[in-house]
Amino acid sequence: MLERAEIKARAKAVCSENRGIGIGGYVVFSLVVGAISGATFGLAALIIVPVLTVGYSYFVTRYYLGDAQPNIGDIFTKSFDNFGRKLGGMLWMELWVYLWSLLFVIPGIIKALAYSMTPYILANHPDVEATEALKLSMRMTDGHKGKIFVMGLSFIGWELLSALTCGILEIIYVGPYREAAMAGLFIELRDNALANGTISEAELNGEHF
């Protein structure tokens, strides 16, 4: 399993080699989410934004893996294809994060980390059922929640610099870089879980035992 520095180095290389498509995908996703949320007074955050997050997770995973021409349109086609499954999986995740958060902040953070791979699973493994995606994420992240937390924390300096540039740096560099690194972390956690038998290819293909 690659270490955080190696994942970030690969993400940085991908962003350098294919900067335009990375920025384009990030901008389109951010603008659409902002526009829809504003136009619906936040109601879209309950219905549309969760599935768009799944679509963007698919796009950024392909981007990290170095696909020659990852398609920005996939953000939308992968969002609304099998809409109910993706919405159900994301709402199920958000419900459990909320319920755990009622037990104070720390349990909520821990469970948010445990469930954090859910949108990537829903995006990249279309045969996995909505509720099963959450279970697979929990098993995939078992023993690795600290790595996920530190990965997110490692971008705080960049985000502070972005704030000083009124968000310009976020758009042209930090956002695509951070999202590619998080997708890379998903790839590593998934492949590690497959290698050690924590999850199986059959489960990722939607088979139950």
PDB file of C-alpha atoms in Angstrom:
ATOM      1  CA  MET A   1       0.000   0.000   0.000  1.00  0.00           C
ATOM      2  CA  LEU A   2       1.416   3.377  -1.004  1.00  0.00           C
ATOM      3  CA  GLU A   3       2.113   5.869   1.765  1.00  0.00           C
ATOM      4  CA  ARG A   4       0.481   9.300   1.907  1.00  0.00           C
ATOM      5  CA  ALA A   5       3.513  11.073   0.413  1.00  0.00           C
ATOM      6  CA  GLU A   6       3.560   8.649  -2.524  1.00  0.00           C
ATOM      7  CA  ILE A   7      -0.158   9.063  -3.191  1.00  0.00           C
ATOM      8  CA  LYS A   8       0.180  12.833  -3.089  1.00  0.00           C
ATOM      9  CA  ALA A   9       3.216  12.726  -5.386  1.00  0.00           C
ATOM     10  CA  ARG A  10       1.258  10.721  -7.946  1.00  0.00           C
ATOM     11  CA  ALA A  11      -1.749  13.040  -7.616  1.00  0.00           C
ATOM     12  CA  LYS A  12       0.516  16.049  -8.105  1.00  0.00           C
ATOM     13  CA  ALA A  13       2.048  14.458 -11.205  1.00  0.00           C
ATOM     14  CA  VAL A  14      -1.377  13.743 -12.678  1.00  0.00           C
ATOM     15  CA  CYS A  15      -2.442  17.336 -12.049  1.00  0.00           C
ATOM     16  CA  SER A  16       0.687  18.630 -13.767  1.00  0.00           C
ATOM     17  CA  GLU A  17       0.319  16.349 -16.784  1.00  0.00           C
ATOM     18  CA  ASN A  18      -3.397  16.926 -17.319  1.00  0.00           C
ATOM     19  CA  ARG A  19      -4.096  20.204 -15.542  1.00  0.00           C
ATOM     20  CA  GLY A  20      -6.872  21.478 -17.811  1.00  0.00           C
ATOM     21  CA  ILE A  21      -9.249  18.559 -17.385  1.00  0.00           C
ATOM     22  CA  GLY A  22      -8.657  18.443 -13.627  1.00  0.00           C
ATOM     23  CA  ILE A  23      -9.458  22.133 -13.216  1.00  0.00           C
ATOM     24  CA  GLY A  24     -12.406  21.836 -15.598  1.00  0.00           C
ATOM     25  CA  GLY A  25     -13.967  18.952 -13.691  1.00  0.00           C
ATOM     26  CA  TYR A  26     -13.480  20.633 -10.333  1.00  0.00           C
ATOM     27  CA  VAL A  27     -14.898  23.964 -11.532  1.00  0.00           C
ATOM     28  CA  VAL A  28     -17.910  22.388 -13.223  1.00  0.00           C
ATOM     29  CA  PHE A  29     -18.726  20.270 -10.180  1.00  0.00           C
ATOM     30  CA  SER A  30     -18.317  23.200  -7.768  1.00  0.00           C
ATOM     31  CA  LEU A  31     -20.344  25.618  -9.899  1.00  0.00           C
ATOM     32  CA  VAL A  32     -23.199  23.194 -10.486  1.00  0.00           C
ATOM     33  CA  VAL A  33     -23.397  22.273  -6.804  1.00  0.00           C
ATOM     34  CA  GLY A  34     -23.353  25.945  -5.812  1.00  0.00           C
ATOM     35  CA  ALA A  35     -25.913  26.982  -8.423  1.00  0.00           C
ATOM     36  CA  ILE A  36     -28.347  24.167  -7.657  1.00  0.00           C
ATOM     37  CA  SER A  37     -28.066  24.634  -3.908  1.00  0.00           C
ATOM     38  CA  GLY A  38     -28.628  28.379  -4.238  1.00  0.00           C
ATOM     39  CA  ALA A  39     -31.564  28.027  -6.625  1.00  0.00           C
ATOM     40  CA  THR A  40     -33.310  25.524  -4.355  1.00  0.00           C
ATOM     41  CA  PHE A  41     -32.462  27.257  -1.062  1.00  0.00           C
ATOM     42  CA  GLY A  42     -30.358  24.293   0.001  1.00  0.00           C
ATOM     43  CA  LEU A  43     -32.910  21.586  -0.769  1.00  0.00           C
ATOM     44  CA  ALA A  44     -30.606  20.214  -3.466  1.00  0.00           C
ATOM     45  CA  ALA A  45     -28.128  19.368  -0.739  1.00  0.00           C
ATOM     46  CA  LEU A  46     -30.519  16.596   0.245  1.00  0.00           C
ATOM     47  CA  ILE A  47     -31.269  15.175  -3.203  1.00  0.00           C
ATOM     48  CA  ILE A  48     -29.016  16.345  -6.040  1.00  0.00           C
ATOM     49  CA  VAL A  49     -25.690  17.146  -4.381  1.00  0.00           C
ATOM     50  CA  PRO A  50     -25.207  13.627  -2.927  1.00  0.00           C
ATOM     51  CA  VAL A  51     -25.497  11.970  -6.332  1.00  0.00           C
ATOM     52  CA  LEU A  52     -23.349  14.641  -7.984  1.00  0.00           C
ATOM     53  CA  THR A  53     -20.712  13.809  -5.381  1.00  0.00           C
ATOM     54  CA  VAL A  54     -20.819  10.200  -6.557  1.00  0.00           C
ATOM     55  CA  GLY A  55     -20.461  11.319 -10.186  1.00  0.00           C
ATOM     56  CA  TYR A  56     -17.502  13.523  -9.331  1.00  0.00           C
ATOM     57  CA  SER A  57     -15.938  10.670  -7.348  1.00  0.00           C
ATOM     58  CA  TYR A  58     -16.047   8.566 -10.515  1.00  0.00           C
ATOM     59  CA  PHE A  59     -14.489  11.355 -12.589  1.00  0.00           C
ATOM     60  CA  VAL A  60     -11.675  12.078 -10.132  1.00  0.00           C
ATOM     61  CA  THR A  61     -10.872   8.383  -9.722  1.00  0.00           C
ATOM     62  CA  ARG A  62     -10.408   8.055 -13.490  1.00  0.00           C
ATOM     63  CA  TYR A  63      -8.345  11.250 -13.386  1.00  0.00           C
ATOM     64  CA  TYR A  64      -6.032   9.907 -10.687  1.00  0.00           C
ATOM     65  CA  LEU A  65      -5.593   6.617 -12.527  1.00  0.00           C
ATOM     66  CA  GLY A  66      -4.300   8.570 -15.516  1.00  0.00           C
ATOM     67  CA  ASP A  67      -7.048   7.976 -18.069  1.00  0.00           C
ATOM     68  CA  ALA A  68      -5.955   9.822 -21.195  1.00  0.00           C
ATOM     69  CA  GLN A  69      -9.234  11.689 -21.585  1.00  0.00           C
ATOM     70  CA  PRO A  70     -11.410  11.517 -18.473  1.00  0.00           C
ATOM     71  CA  ASN A  71     -14.771  12.924 -19.500  1.00  0.00           C
ATOM     72  CA  ILE A  72     -16.238  15.833 -17.533  1.00  0.00           C
ATOM     73  CA  GLY A  73     -19.635  14.678 -18.767  1.00  0.00           C
ATOM     74  CA  ASP A  74     -19.193  11.543 -16.677  1.00  0.00           C
ATOM     75  CA  ILE A  75     -19.819  13.672 -13.596  1.00  0.00           C
ATOM     76  CA  PHE A  76     -23.432  13.921 -14.734  1.00  0.00           C
ATOM     77  CA  THR A  77     -23.982  10.614 -16.508  1.00  0.00           C
ATOM     78  CA  LYS A  78     -22.535   8.687 -13.567  1.00  0.00           C
ATOM     79  CA  SER A  79     -24.573  10.783 -11.142  1.00  0.00           C
ATOM     80  CA  PHE A  80     -28.002  10.139 -12.606  1.00  0.00           C
ATOM     81  CA  ASP A  81     -27.501   6.615 -13.910  1.00  0.00           C
ATOM     82  CA  ASN A  82     -29.200   4.375 -11.316  1.00  0.00           C
ATOM     83  CA  PHE A  83     -30.116   7.511  -9.391  1.00  0.00           C
ATOM     84  CA  GLY A  84     -32.042   5.796  -6.591  1.00  0.00           C
ATOM     85  CA  ARG A  85     -29.154   3.517  -5.620  1.00  0.00           C
ATOM     86  CA  LYS A  86     -26.688   6.388  -5.410  1.00  0.00           C
ATOM     87  CA  LEU A  87     -29.037   8.697  -3.558  1.00  0.00           C
ATOM     88  CA  GLY A  88     -29.996   5.909  -1.165  1.00  0.00           C
ATOM     89  CA  GLY A  89     -26.375   5.038  -0.452  1.00  0.00           C
ATOM     90  CA  MET A  90     -25.363   8.633   0.203  1.00  0.00           C
ATOM     91  CA  LEU A  91     -28.405   9.422   2.362  1.00  0.00           C
ATOM     92  CA  TRP A  92     -27.816   6.216   4.327  1.00  0.00           C
ATOM     93  CA  MET A  93     -24.228   7.338   4.930  1.00  0.00           C
ATOM     94  CA  GLU A  94     -25.265  10.858   5.962  1.00  0.00           C
ATOM     95  CA  LEU A  95     -27.954   9.508   8.286  1.00  0.00           C
ATOM     96  CA  TRP A  96     -25.467   7.340  10.173  1.00  0.00           C
ATOM     97  CA  VAL A  97     -22.894  10.138  10.403  1.00  0.00           C
ATOM     98  CA  TYR A  98     -25.629  12.390  11.815  1.00  0.00           C
ATOM     99  CA  LEU A  99     -26.784   9.783  14.335  1.00  0.00           C
ATOM    100  CA  TRP A 100     -23.245   9.134  15.546  1.00  0.00           C
ATOM    101  CA  SER A 101     -22.643  12.891  15.785  1.00  0.00           C
ATOM    102  CA  LEU A 102     -25.478  13.091  18.314  1.00  0.00           C
ATOM    103  CA  LEU A 103     -23.164  11.181  20.651  1.00  0.00           C
ATOM    104  CA  PHE A 104     -20.739  14.162  20.577  1.00  0.00           C
ATOM    105  CA  VAL A 105     -18.260  15.300  17.968  1.00  0.00           C
ATOM    106  CA  ILE A 106     -15.558  12.618  18.209  1.00  0.00           C
ATOM    107  CA  PRO A 107     -17.802   9.606  17.452  1.00  0.00           C
ATOM    108  CA  GLY A 108     -19.228  11.519  14.492  1.00  0.00           C
ATOM    109  CA  ILE A 109     -15.756  12.233  13.108  1.00  0.00           C
ATOM    110  CA  ILE A 110     -14.666   8.617  13.538  1.00  0.00           C
ATOM    111  CA  LYS A 111     -17.729   7.301  11.727  1.00  0.00           C
ATOM    112  CA  ALA A 112     -17.424   9.940   8.990  1.00  0.00           C
ATOM    113  CA  LEU A 113     -13.919   8.611   8.348  1.00  0.00           C
ATOM    114  CA  ALA A 114     -15.180   5.021   8.397  1.00  0.00           C
ATOM    115  CA  TYR A 115     -17.878   5.810   5.828  1.00  0.00           C
ATOM    116  CA  SER A 116     -15.747   8.154   3.697  1.00  0.00           C
ATOM    117  CA  MET A 117     -15.103   5.660   0.902  1.00  0.00           C
ATOM    118  CA  THR A 118     -18.839   5.152   0.273  1.00  0.00           C
ATOM    119  CA  PRO A 119     -19.180   7.610  -2.664  1.00  0.00           C
ATOM    120  CA  TYR A 120     -16.141   6.083  -4.396  1.00  0.00           C
ATOM    121  CA  ILE A 121     -17.563   2.582  -3.992  1.00  0.00           C
ATOM    122  CA  LEU A 122     -20.956   3.664  -5.316  1.00  0.00           C
ATOM    123  CA  ALA A 123     -19.224   5.389  -8.242  1.00  0.00           C
ATOM    124  CA  ASN A 124     -16.759   2.714  -9.291  1.00  0.00           C
ATOM    125  CA  HIS A 125     -18.618  -0.484  -8.401  1.00  0.00           C
ATOM    126  CA  PRO A 126     -22.140  -0.168  -9.809  1.00  0.00           C
ATOM    127  CA  ASP A 127     -23.259  -3.623  -8.680  1.00  0.00           C
ATOM    128  CA  VAL A 128     -22.714  -2.895  -4.982  1.00  0.00           C
ATOM    129  CA  GLU A 129     -26.025  -2.157  -3.261  1.00  0.00           C
ATOM    130  CA  ALA A 130     -26.548   1.132  -1.449  1.00  0.00           C
ATOM    131  CA  THR A 131     -26.357  -0.205   2.106  1.00  0.00           C
ATOM    132  CA  GLU A 132     -23.557  -2.638   1.245  1.00  0.00           C
ATOM    133  CA  ALA A 133     -21.357   0.261   0.093  1.00  0.00           C
ATOM    134  CA  LEU A 134     -21.378   1.601   3.628  1.00  0.00           C
ATOM    135  CA  LYS A 135     -20.397  -1.785   5.067  1.00  0.00           C
ATOM    136  CA  LEU A 136     -17.563  -2.192   2.565  1.00  0.00           C
ATOM    137  CA  SER A 137     -16.285   1.299   3.389  1.00  0.00           C
ATOM    138  CA  MET A 138     -16.211   0.426   7.100  1.00  0.00           C
ATOM    139  CA  ARG A 139     -14.180  -2.720   6.453  1.00  0.00           C
ATOM    140  CA  MET A 140     -11.911  -0.987   3.946  1.00  0.00           C
ATOM    141  CA  THR A 141     -11.072   1.819   6.387  1.00  0.00           C
ATOM    142  CA  ASP A 142     -10.698  -0.382   9.466  1.00  0.00           C
ATOM    143  CA  GLY A 143      -7.294   0.386  10.941  1.00  0.00           C
ATOM    144  CA  HIS A 144      -6.709   3.216   8.451  1.00  0.00           C
ATOM    145  CA  LYS A 145      -8.908   6.043   9.755  1.00  0.00           C
ATOM    146  CA  GLY A 146      -5.836   7.882  10.998  1.00  0.00           C
ATOM    147  CA  LYS A 147      -4.366   7.832   7.492  1.00  0.00           C
ATOM    148  CA  ILE A 148      -7.548   9.314   6.047  1.00  0.00           C
ATOM    149  CA  PHE A 149      -7.631  12.025   8.719  1.00  0.00           C
ATOM    150  CA  VAL A 150      -3.981  12.930   8.220  1.00  0.00           C
ATOM    151  CA  MET A 151      -4.440  13.022   4.432  1.00  0.00           C
ATOM    152  CA  GLY A 152      -7.156  15.636   4.828  1.00  0.00           C
ATOM    153  CA  LEU A 153      -5.148  17.510   7.445  1.00  0.00           C
ATOM    154  CA  SER A 154      -2.114  17.661   5.148  1.00  0.00           C
ATOM    155  CA  PHE A 155      -3.944  20.099   2.856  1.00  0.00           C
ATOM    156  CA  ILE A 156      -4.715  22.701   5.517  1.00  0.00           C
ATOM    157  CA  GLY A 157      -1.662  24.789   4.632  1.00  0.00           C
ATOM    158  CA  TRP A 158      -2.681  24.825   0.980  1.00  0.00           C
ATOM    159  CA  GLU A 159      -6.236  25.788   1.911  1.00  0.00           C
ATOM    160  CA  LEU A 160      -4.995  28.708   3.998  1.00  0.00           C
ATOM    161  CA  LEU A 161      -2.965  29.897   1.019  1.00  0.00           C
ATOM    162  CA  SER A 162      -6.074  29.509  -1.133  1.00  0.00           C
ATOM    163  CA  ALA A 163      -7.990  31.778   1.223  1.00  0.00           C
ATOM    164  CA  LEU A 164      -5.296  34.433   0.824  1.00  0.00           C
ATOM    165  CA  THR A 165      -5.821  34.322  -2.959  1.00  0.00           C
ATOM    166  CA  CYS A 166      -9.618  34.624  -2.619  1.00  0.00           C
ATOM    167  CA  GLY A 167     -10.047  31.022  -3.733  1.00  0.00           C
ATOM    168  CA  ILE A 168      -8.101  31.334  -6.982  1.00  0.00           C
ATOM    169  CA  LEU A 169      -5.415  28.891  -5.853  1.00  0.00           C
ATOM    170  CA  GLU A 170      -8.159  26.486  -4.750  1.00  0.00           C
ATOM    171  CA  ILE A 171      -9.563  26.415  -8.287  1.00  0.00           C
ATOM    172  CA  ILE A 172      -6.381  26.218 -10.305  1.00  0.00           C
ATOM    173  CA  TYR A 173      -4.406  23.859  -8.086  1.00  0.00           C
ATOM    174  CA  VAL A 174      -5.445  22.879  -4.559  1.00  0.00           C
ATOM    175  CA  GLY A 175      -8.930  21.548  -5.272  1.00  0.00           C
ATOM    176  CA  PRO A 176      -8.021  19.203  -8.146  1.00  0.00           C
ATOM    177  CA  TYR A 177      -4.846  18.106  -6.318  1.00  0.00           C
ATOM    178  CA  ARG A 178      -6.653  17.362  -3.056  1.00  0.00           C
ATOM    179  CA  GLU A 179      -9.496  15.473  -4.741  1.00  0.00           C
ATOM    180  CA  ALA A 180      -7.089  13.407  -6.841  1.00  0.00           C
ATOM    181  CA  ALA A 181      -5.143  12.483  -3.698  1.00  0.00           C
ATOM    182  CA  MET A 182      -8.314  11.403  -1.912  1.00  0.00           C
ATOM    183  CA  ALA A 183      -9.282   9.259  -4.902  1.00  0.00           C
ATOM    184  CA  GLY A 184      -5.799   7.756  -4.805  1.00  0.00           C
ATOM    185  CA  LEU A 185      -6.272   6.932  -1.143  1.00  0.00           C
ATOM    186  CA  PHE A 186      -9.495   5.103  -2.040  1.00  0.00           C
ATOM    187  CA  ILE A 187      -7.642   3.044  -4.669  1.00  0.00           C
ATOM    188  CA  GLU A 188      -4.973   2.094  -2.143  1.00  0.00           C
ATOM    189  CA  LEU A 189      -7.437   1.217   0.620  1.00  0.00           C
ATOM    190  CA  ARG A 190      -9.567  -0.849  -1.749  1.00  0.00           C
ATOM    191  CA  ASP A 191      -6.628  -2.735  -3.230  1.00  0.00           C
ATOM    192  CA  ASN A 192      -5.130  -3.307   0.208  1.00  0.00           C
ATOM    193  CA  ALA A 193      -8.452  -4.675   1.495  1.00  0.00           C
ATOM    194  CA  LEU A 194      -8.668  -6.990  -1.522  1.00  0.00           C
ATOM    195  CA  ALA A 195      -5.094  -8.179  -1.022  1.00  0.00           C
ATOM    196  CA  ASN A 196      -5.567  -9.066   2.642  1.00  0.00           C
ATOM    197  CA  GLY A 197      -9.016 -10.584   2.195  1.00  0.00           C
ATOM    198  CA  THR A 198     -10.941  -7.930   4.116  1.00  0.00           C
ATOM    199  CA  ILE A 199     -13.206  -7.565   1.092  1.00  0.00           C
ATOM    200  CA  SER A 200     -13.524  -9.665  -2.053  1.00  0.00           C
ATOM    201  CA  GLU A 201     -13.900  -9.069  -5.785  1.00  0.00           C
ATOM    202  CA  ALA A 202     -17.217 -10.921  -5.567  1.00  0.00           C
ATOM    203  CA  GLU A 203     -18.537  -8.363  -3.069  1.00  0.00           C
ATOM    204  CA  LEU A 204     -17.455  -5.505  -5.299  1.00  0.00           C
ATOM    205  CA  ASN A 205     -19.414  -7.237  -8.063  1.00  0.00           C
ATOM    206  CA  GLY A 206     -22.505  -7.203  -5.877  1.00  0.00           C
ATOM    207  CA  GLU A 207     -22.498 -10.854  -4.843  1.00  0.00           C
ATOM    208  CA  HIS A 208     -23.690 -11.800  -1.351  1.00  0.00           C
ATOM    209  CA  PHE A 209     -22.800 -14.810   0.745  1.00  0.00           C
TER     210      PHE A 209
END
